[in-house]
Amino acid sequence: MRGILVNLSEQELHGAERLGADTDAVCQKLMGYKPRDAGSNKLQSEVDGARAEYAVAKLYALDAPTLNILGDGGKDLWFGGLSIDVKFTKTEDLIFDSVDAFKADVAVLVKNHGDDPHRLMVIGCVSRGEFAAKCEAKERKYGTKMCMKASDLSPPESLWRFAVERAIA
């Protein structure tokens, strides 16, 4: 599969682990969120998401992600005036609960690359409009979700073009 490999430094990995743990604590302790099932590891999900955000920030030389006490509104990072929703996957799909849940201008899909937590693959990206046009409803573990195959995403370097086009439009 195509993509761009990103290696997080020890400092970046530590930052992602702290951000994931803080997000988990805020969600569960302050806001009362519970894991969807007893066997799920919400903390690891939050850490994986934070690692993905750090990888995208590093790849595109963006500000590192931060903790958002009341949520991020579906916009994890900013590339100039372009909002980005970073999605971590263990599958080969970009998944949203619904088309309306895609709030950012662009989504970027990231997955692990092997067993080393420092190494992540930025798989590709897609605009909100293109996702809406190409996604398909699929039954998943937690109900029907809107999905797009990773192989149908634009290559990661397309994000630079999206950002430049937005800046000069």
PDB file of C-alpha atoms in Angstrom:
ATOM      1  CA  MET A   1       0.000   0.000   0.000  1.00  0.00           C
ATOM      2  CA  ARG A   2       1.228   3.476  -0.831  1.00  0.00           C
ATOM      3  CA  GLY A   3       1.751   6.064   1.838  1.00  0.00           C
ATOM      4  CA  ILE A   4       4.441   7.996   3.627  1.00  0.00           C
ATOM      5  CA  LEU A   5       6.238   6.470   6.607  1.00  0.00           C
ATOM      6  CA  VAL A   6       6.646   8.778   9.603  1.00  0.00           C
ATOM      7  CA  ASN A   7       8.946   7.969  12.517  1.00  0.00           C
ATOM      8  CA  LEU A   8       8.022   9.696  15.765  1.00  0.00           C
ATOM      9  CA  SER A   9      10.862  10.728  18.063  1.00  0.00           C
ATOM     10  CA  GLU A  10      10.877   9.676  21.714  1.00  0.00           C
ATOM     11  CA  GLN A  11       9.661  13.171  22.612  1.00  0.00           C
ATOM     12  CA  GLU A  12       6.805  13.024  20.087  1.00  0.00           C
ATOM     13  CA  LEU A  13       5.771   9.538  21.205  1.00  0.00           C
ATOM     14  CA  HIS A  14       5.825  10.665  24.832  1.00  0.00           C
ATOM     15  CA  GLY A  15       3.690  13.693  23.922  1.00  0.00           C
ATOM     16  CA  ALA A  16       1.198  11.444  22.109  1.00  0.00           C
ATOM     17  CA  GLU A  17       1.021   9.035  25.050  1.00  0.00           C
ATOM     18  CA  ARG A  18       0.393  11.927  27.482  1.00  0.00           C
ATOM     19  CA  LEU A  19      -2.205  13.496  25.174  1.00  0.00           C
ATOM     20  CA  GLY A  20      -3.985  10.151  24.794  1.00  0.00           C
ATOM     21  CA  ALA A  21      -3.969   9.530  28.551  1.00  0.00           C
ATOM     22  CA  ASP A  22      -5.190  13.062  29.274  1.00  0.00           C
ATOM     23  CA  THR A  23      -7.962  12.763  26.679  1.00  0.00           C
ATOM     24  CA  ASP A  24      -9.020   9.415  28.129  1.00  0.00           C
ATOM     25  CA  ALA A  25      -9.087  10.873  31.644  1.00  0.00           C
ATOM     26  CA  VAL A  26     -11.134  13.893  30.567  1.00  0.00           C
ATOM     27  CA  CYS A  27     -13.596  11.744  28.622  1.00  0.00           C
ATOM     28  CA  GLN A  28     -14.124   9.160  31.340  1.00  0.00           C
ATOM     29  CA  LYS A  29     -13.658  11.052  34.580  1.00  0.00           C
ATOM     30  CA  LEU A  30     -14.912  14.544  33.809  1.00  0.00           C
ATOM     31  CA  MET A  31     -17.410  13.917  31.013  1.00  0.00           C
ATOM     32  CA  GLY A  32     -18.623  10.465  32.036  1.00  0.00           C
ATOM     33  CA  TYR A  33     -17.972   8.650  28.753  1.00  0.00           C
ATOM     34  CA  LYS A  34     -17.823   4.889  29.039  1.00  0.00           C
ATOM     35  CA  PRO A  35     -16.141   2.399  26.674  1.00  0.00           C
ATOM     36  CA  ARG A  36     -18.566   0.857  24.161  1.00  0.00           C
ATOM     37  CA  ASP A  37     -17.902  -2.586  25.585  1.00  0.00           C
ATOM     38  CA  ALA A  38     -16.092  -3.962  28.601  1.00  0.00           C
ATOM     39  CA  GLY A  39     -13.333  -5.498  26.461  1.00  0.00           C
ATOM     40  CA  SER A  40     -12.394  -2.306  24.629  1.00  0.00           C
ATOM     41  CA  ASN A  41      -9.296  -0.347  25.513  1.00  0.00           C
ATOM     42  CA  LYS A  42     -10.354   3.307  25.325  1.00  0.00           C
ATOM     43  CA  LEU A  43      -6.965   4.485  26.595  1.00  0.00           C
ATOM     44  CA  GLN A  44      -5.126   2.694  23.769  1.00  0.00           C
ATOM     45  CA  SER A  45      -7.592   4.088  21.230  1.00  0.00           C
ATOM     46  CA  GLU A  46      -6.904   7.620  22.476  1.00  0.00           C
ATOM     47  CA  VAL A  47      -3.132   7.052  22.393  1.00  0.00           C
ATOM     48  CA  ASP A  48      -3.337   5.637  18.854  1.00  0.00           C
ATOM     49  CA  GLY A  49      -5.341   8.664  17.745  1.00  0.00           C
ATOM     50  CA  ALA A  50      -2.849  11.047  19.332  1.00  0.00           C
ATOM     51  CA  ARG A  51       0.071   9.191  17.717  1.00  0.00           C
ATOM     52  CA  ALA A  52      -1.656   9.563  14.344  1.00  0.00           C
ATOM     53  CA  GLU A  53      -2.167  13.298  14.939  1.00  0.00           C
ATOM     54  CA  TYR A  54       1.497  13.709  15.891  1.00  0.00           C
ATOM     55  CA  ALA A  55       2.543  11.832  12.722  1.00  0.00           C
ATOM     56  CA  VAL A  56       0.423  14.076  10.489  1.00  0.00           C
ATOM     57  CA  ALA A  57       1.656  17.203  12.272  1.00  0.00           C
ATOM     58  CA  LYS A  58       5.250  16.069  11.775  1.00  0.00           C
ATOM     59  CA  LEU A  59       4.790  15.140   8.109  1.00  0.00           C
ATOM     60  CA  TYR A  60       3.239  18.485   7.156  1.00  0.00           C
ATOM     61  CA  ALA A  61       5.262  20.627   9.647  1.00  0.00           C
ATOM     62  CA  LEU A  62       2.120  21.659  11.559  1.00  0.00           C
ATOM     63  CA  ASP A  63       1.663  22.619  15.194  1.00  0.00           C
ATOM     64  CA  ALA A  64       1.520  19.597  17.499  1.00  0.00           C
ATOM     65  CA  PRO A  65      -1.960  18.505  18.597  1.00  0.00           C
ATOM     66  CA  THR A  66      -3.310  19.776  21.889  1.00  0.00           C
ATOM     67  CA  LEU A  67      -5.807  18.657  24.501  1.00  0.00           C
ATOM     68  CA  ASN A  68      -9.303  20.021  23.922  1.00  0.00           C
ATOM     69  CA  ILE A  69     -11.382  19.737  27.067  1.00  0.00           C
ATOM     70  CA  LEU A  70     -14.726  20.166  25.290  1.00  0.00           C
ATOM     71  CA  GLY A  71     -13.718  18.313  22.103  1.00  0.00           C
ATOM     72  CA  ASP A  72     -12.198  19.483  18.847  1.00  0.00           C
ATOM     73  CA  GLY A  73     -15.358  19.733  16.754  1.00  0.00           C
ATOM     74  CA  GLY A  74     -13.969  17.182  14.306  1.00  0.00           C
ATOM     75  CA  LYS A  75     -10.975  19.376  13.457  1.00  0.00           C
ATOM     76  CA  ASP A  76      -7.736  17.983  14.871  1.00  0.00           C
ATOM     77  CA  LEU A  77      -5.141  20.078  13.047  1.00  0.00           C
ATOM     78  CA  TRP A  78      -4.895  23.107  10.768  1.00  0.00           C
ATOM     79  CA  PHE A  79      -2.775  23.527   7.636  1.00  0.00           C
ATOM     80  CA  GLY A  80      -3.081  27.256   7.014  1.00  0.00           C
ATOM     81  CA  GLY A  81      -6.831  27.730   6.644  1.00  0.00           C
ATOM     82  CA  LEU A  82      -7.475  24.039   5.902  1.00  0.00           C
ATOM     83  CA  SER A  83      -8.964  21.983   8.750  1.00  0.00           C
ATOM     84  CA  ILE A  84      -7.884  18.346   9.103  1.00  0.00           C
ATOM     85  CA  ASP A  85      -9.555  15.401  10.824  1.00  0.00           C
ATOM     86  CA  VAL A  86      -6.923  12.726  11.476  1.00  0.00           C
ATOM     87  CA  LYS A  87      -8.258   9.171  11.574  1.00  0.00           C
ATOM     88  CA  PHE A  88      -6.316   6.158  12.872  1.00  0.00           C
ATOM     89  CA  THR A  89      -7.304   2.776  11.459  1.00  0.00           C
ATOM     90  CA  LYS A  90      -6.627  -0.872  12.127  1.00  0.00           C
ATOM     91  CA  THR A  91      -8.613  -1.745   8.992  1.00  0.00           C
ATOM     92  CA  GLU A  92      -8.226  -0.578   5.398  1.00  0.00           C
ATOM     93  CA  ASP A  93     -11.132   1.898   5.597  1.00  0.00           C
ATOM     94  CA  LEU A  94     -11.637   5.548   6.450  1.00  0.00           C
ATOM     95  CA  ILE A  95     -14.678   5.438   8.730  1.00  0.00           C
ATOM     96  CA  PHE A  96     -17.122   8.097   9.932  1.00  0.00           C
ATOM     97  CA  ASP A  97     -20.338   7.529  11.894  1.00  0.00           C
ATOM     98  CA  SER A  98     -22.159   9.503   9.174  1.00  0.00           C
ATOM     99  CA  VAL A  99     -21.355  11.870   6.323  1.00  0.00           C
ATOM    100  CA  ASP A 100     -22.418  14.735   8.599  1.00  0.00           C
ATOM    101  CA  ALA A 101     -19.822  13.635  11.164  1.00  0.00           C
ATOM    102  CA  PHE A 102     -17.067  14.627   8.684  1.00  0.00           C
ATOM    103  CA  LYS A 103     -16.657  18.240   9.874  1.00  0.00           C
ATOM    104  CA  ALA A 104     -13.165  19.167   8.640  1.00  0.00           C
ATOM    105  CA  ASP A 105     -12.181  20.197   5.132  1.00  0.00           C
ATOM    106  CA  VAL A 106      -9.992  17.094   4.741  1.00  0.00           C
ATOM    107  CA  ALA A 107      -9.538  13.740   6.489  1.00  0.00           C
ATOM    108  CA  VAL A 108      -6.145  12.051   6.675  1.00  0.00           C
ATOM    109  CA  LEU A 109      -5.933   8.297   7.325  1.00  0.00           C
ATOM    110  CA  VAL A 110      -3.068   6.823   9.356  1.00  0.00           C
ATOM    111  CA  LYS A 111      -2.191   3.300  10.521  1.00  0.00           C
ATOM    112  CA  ASN A 112       0.564   1.503  12.376  1.00  0.00           C
ATOM    113  CA  HIS A 113       3.601   0.365  10.430  1.00  0.00           C
ATOM    114  CA  GLY A 114       4.698  -2.822  12.152  1.00  0.00           C
ATOM    115  CA  ASP A 115       4.871  -3.224  15.916  1.00  0.00           C
ATOM    116  CA  ASP A 116       7.055  -0.222  16.740  1.00  0.00           C
ATOM    117  CA  PRO A 117       4.798   2.535  18.184  1.00  0.00           C
ATOM    118  CA  HIS A 118       7.159   5.173  16.741  1.00  0.00           C
ATOM    119  CA  ARG A 119       6.394   4.132  13.141  1.00  0.00           C
ATOM    120  CA  LEU A 120       3.151   5.148  11.420  1.00  0.00           C
ATOM    121  CA  MET A 121       2.051   5.168   7.786  1.00  0.00           C
ATOM    122  CA  VAL A 122       0.150   8.196   6.533  1.00  0.00           C
ATOM    123  CA  ILE A 123      -2.003   6.412   3.956  1.00  0.00           C
ATOM    124  CA  GLY A 124      -3.875   9.188   2.192  1.00  0.00           C
ATOM    125  CA  CYS A 125      -6.408  11.981   2.361  1.00  0.00           C
ATOM    126  CA  VAL A 126      -9.788  13.008   1.029  1.00  0.00           C
ATOM    127  CA  SER A 127     -11.896  16.152   0.998  1.00  0.00           C
ATOM    128  CA  ARG A 128     -15.266  16.198   2.729  1.00  0.00           C
ATOM    129  CA  GLY A 129     -17.057  16.560  -0.631  1.00  0.00           C
ATOM    130  CA  GLU A 130     -15.228  13.670  -2.248  1.00  0.00           C
ATOM    131  CA  PHE A 131     -15.875  11.465   0.765  1.00  0.00           C
ATOM    132  CA  ALA A 132     -19.589  12.299   0.628  1.00  0.00           C
ATOM    133  CA  ALA A 133     -19.668  11.344  -3.055  1.00  0.00           C
ATOM    134  CA  LYS A 134     -17.666   8.112  -2.785  1.00  0.00           C
ATOM    135  CA  CYS A 135     -18.329   6.628   0.667  1.00  0.00           C
ATOM    136  CA  GLU A 136     -20.442   3.539   1.183  1.00  0.00           C
ATOM    137  CA  ALA A 137     -22.587   2.445   4.106  1.00  0.00           C
ATOM    138  CA  LYS A 138     -21.146  -0.661   5.798  1.00  0.00           C
ATOM    139  CA  GLU A 139     -22.277  -2.655   8.793  1.00  0.00           C
ATOM    140  CA  ARG A 140     -19.568  -2.505  11.448  1.00  0.00           C
ATOM    141  CA  LYS A 141     -19.312  -3.768  15.018  1.00  0.00           C
ATOM    142  CA  TYR A 142     -21.117  -0.681  16.364  1.00  0.00           C
ATOM    143  CA  GLY A 143     -23.728  -0.211  13.629  1.00  0.00           C
ATOM    144  CA  THR A 144     -23.838   1.221  10.134  1.00  0.00           C
ATOM    145  CA  LYS A 145     -20.908   3.516   9.316  1.00  0.00           C
ATOM    146  CA  MET A 146     -19.872   5.480   6.247  1.00  0.00           C
ATOM    147  CA  CYS A 147     -16.667   4.027   4.814  1.00  0.00           C
ATOM    148  CA  MET A 148     -14.182   4.661   2.041  1.00  0.00           C
ATOM    149  CA  LYS A 149     -11.432   2.235   1.086  1.00  0.00           C
ATOM    150  CA  ALA A 150      -7.909   3.451   1.806  1.00  0.00           C
ATOM    151  CA  SER A 151      -6.971   2.584  -1.772  1.00  0.00           C
ATOM    152  CA  ASP A 152      -9.508   5.189  -3.005  1.00  0.00           C
ATOM    153  CA  LEU A 153      -7.938   8.059  -1.057  1.00  0.00           C
ATOM    154  CA  SER A 154      -5.687  10.658  -2.664  1.00  0.00           C
ATOM    155  CA  PRO A 155      -1.982  10.186  -1.871  1.00  0.00           C
ATOM    156  CA  PRO A 156      -0.731  12.008   1.240  1.00  0.00           C
ATOM    157  CA  GLU A 157       1.182  14.589  -0.793  1.00  0.00           C
ATOM    158  CA  SER A 158      -2.168  15.816  -2.198  1.00  0.00           C
ATOM    159  CA  LEU A 159      -2.778  17.582   1.111  1.00  0.00           C
ATOM    160  CA  TRP A 160      -0.115  20.150   0.210  1.00  0.00           C
ATOM    161  CA  ARG A 161      -2.042  20.892  -2.990  1.00  0.00           C
ATOM    162  CA  PHE A 162      -5.369  21.162  -1.098  1.00  0.00           C
ATOM    163  CA  ALA A 163      -3.740  23.626   1.331  1.00  0.00           C
ATOM    164  CA  VAL A 164      -2.146  25.757  -1.397  1.00  0.00           C
ATOM    165  CA  GLU A 165      -5.365  25.855  -3.427  1.00  0.00           C
ATOM    166  CA  ARG A 166      -7.264  26.967  -0.309  1.00  0.00           C
ATOM    167  CA  ALA A 167      -4.660  29.648   0.455  1.00  0.00           C
ATOM    168  CA  ILE A 168      -4.704  31.197  -3.005  1.00  0.00           C
ATOM    169  CA  ALA A 169      -8.428  30.840  -3.763  1.00  0.00           C
TER     170      ALA A 169
END
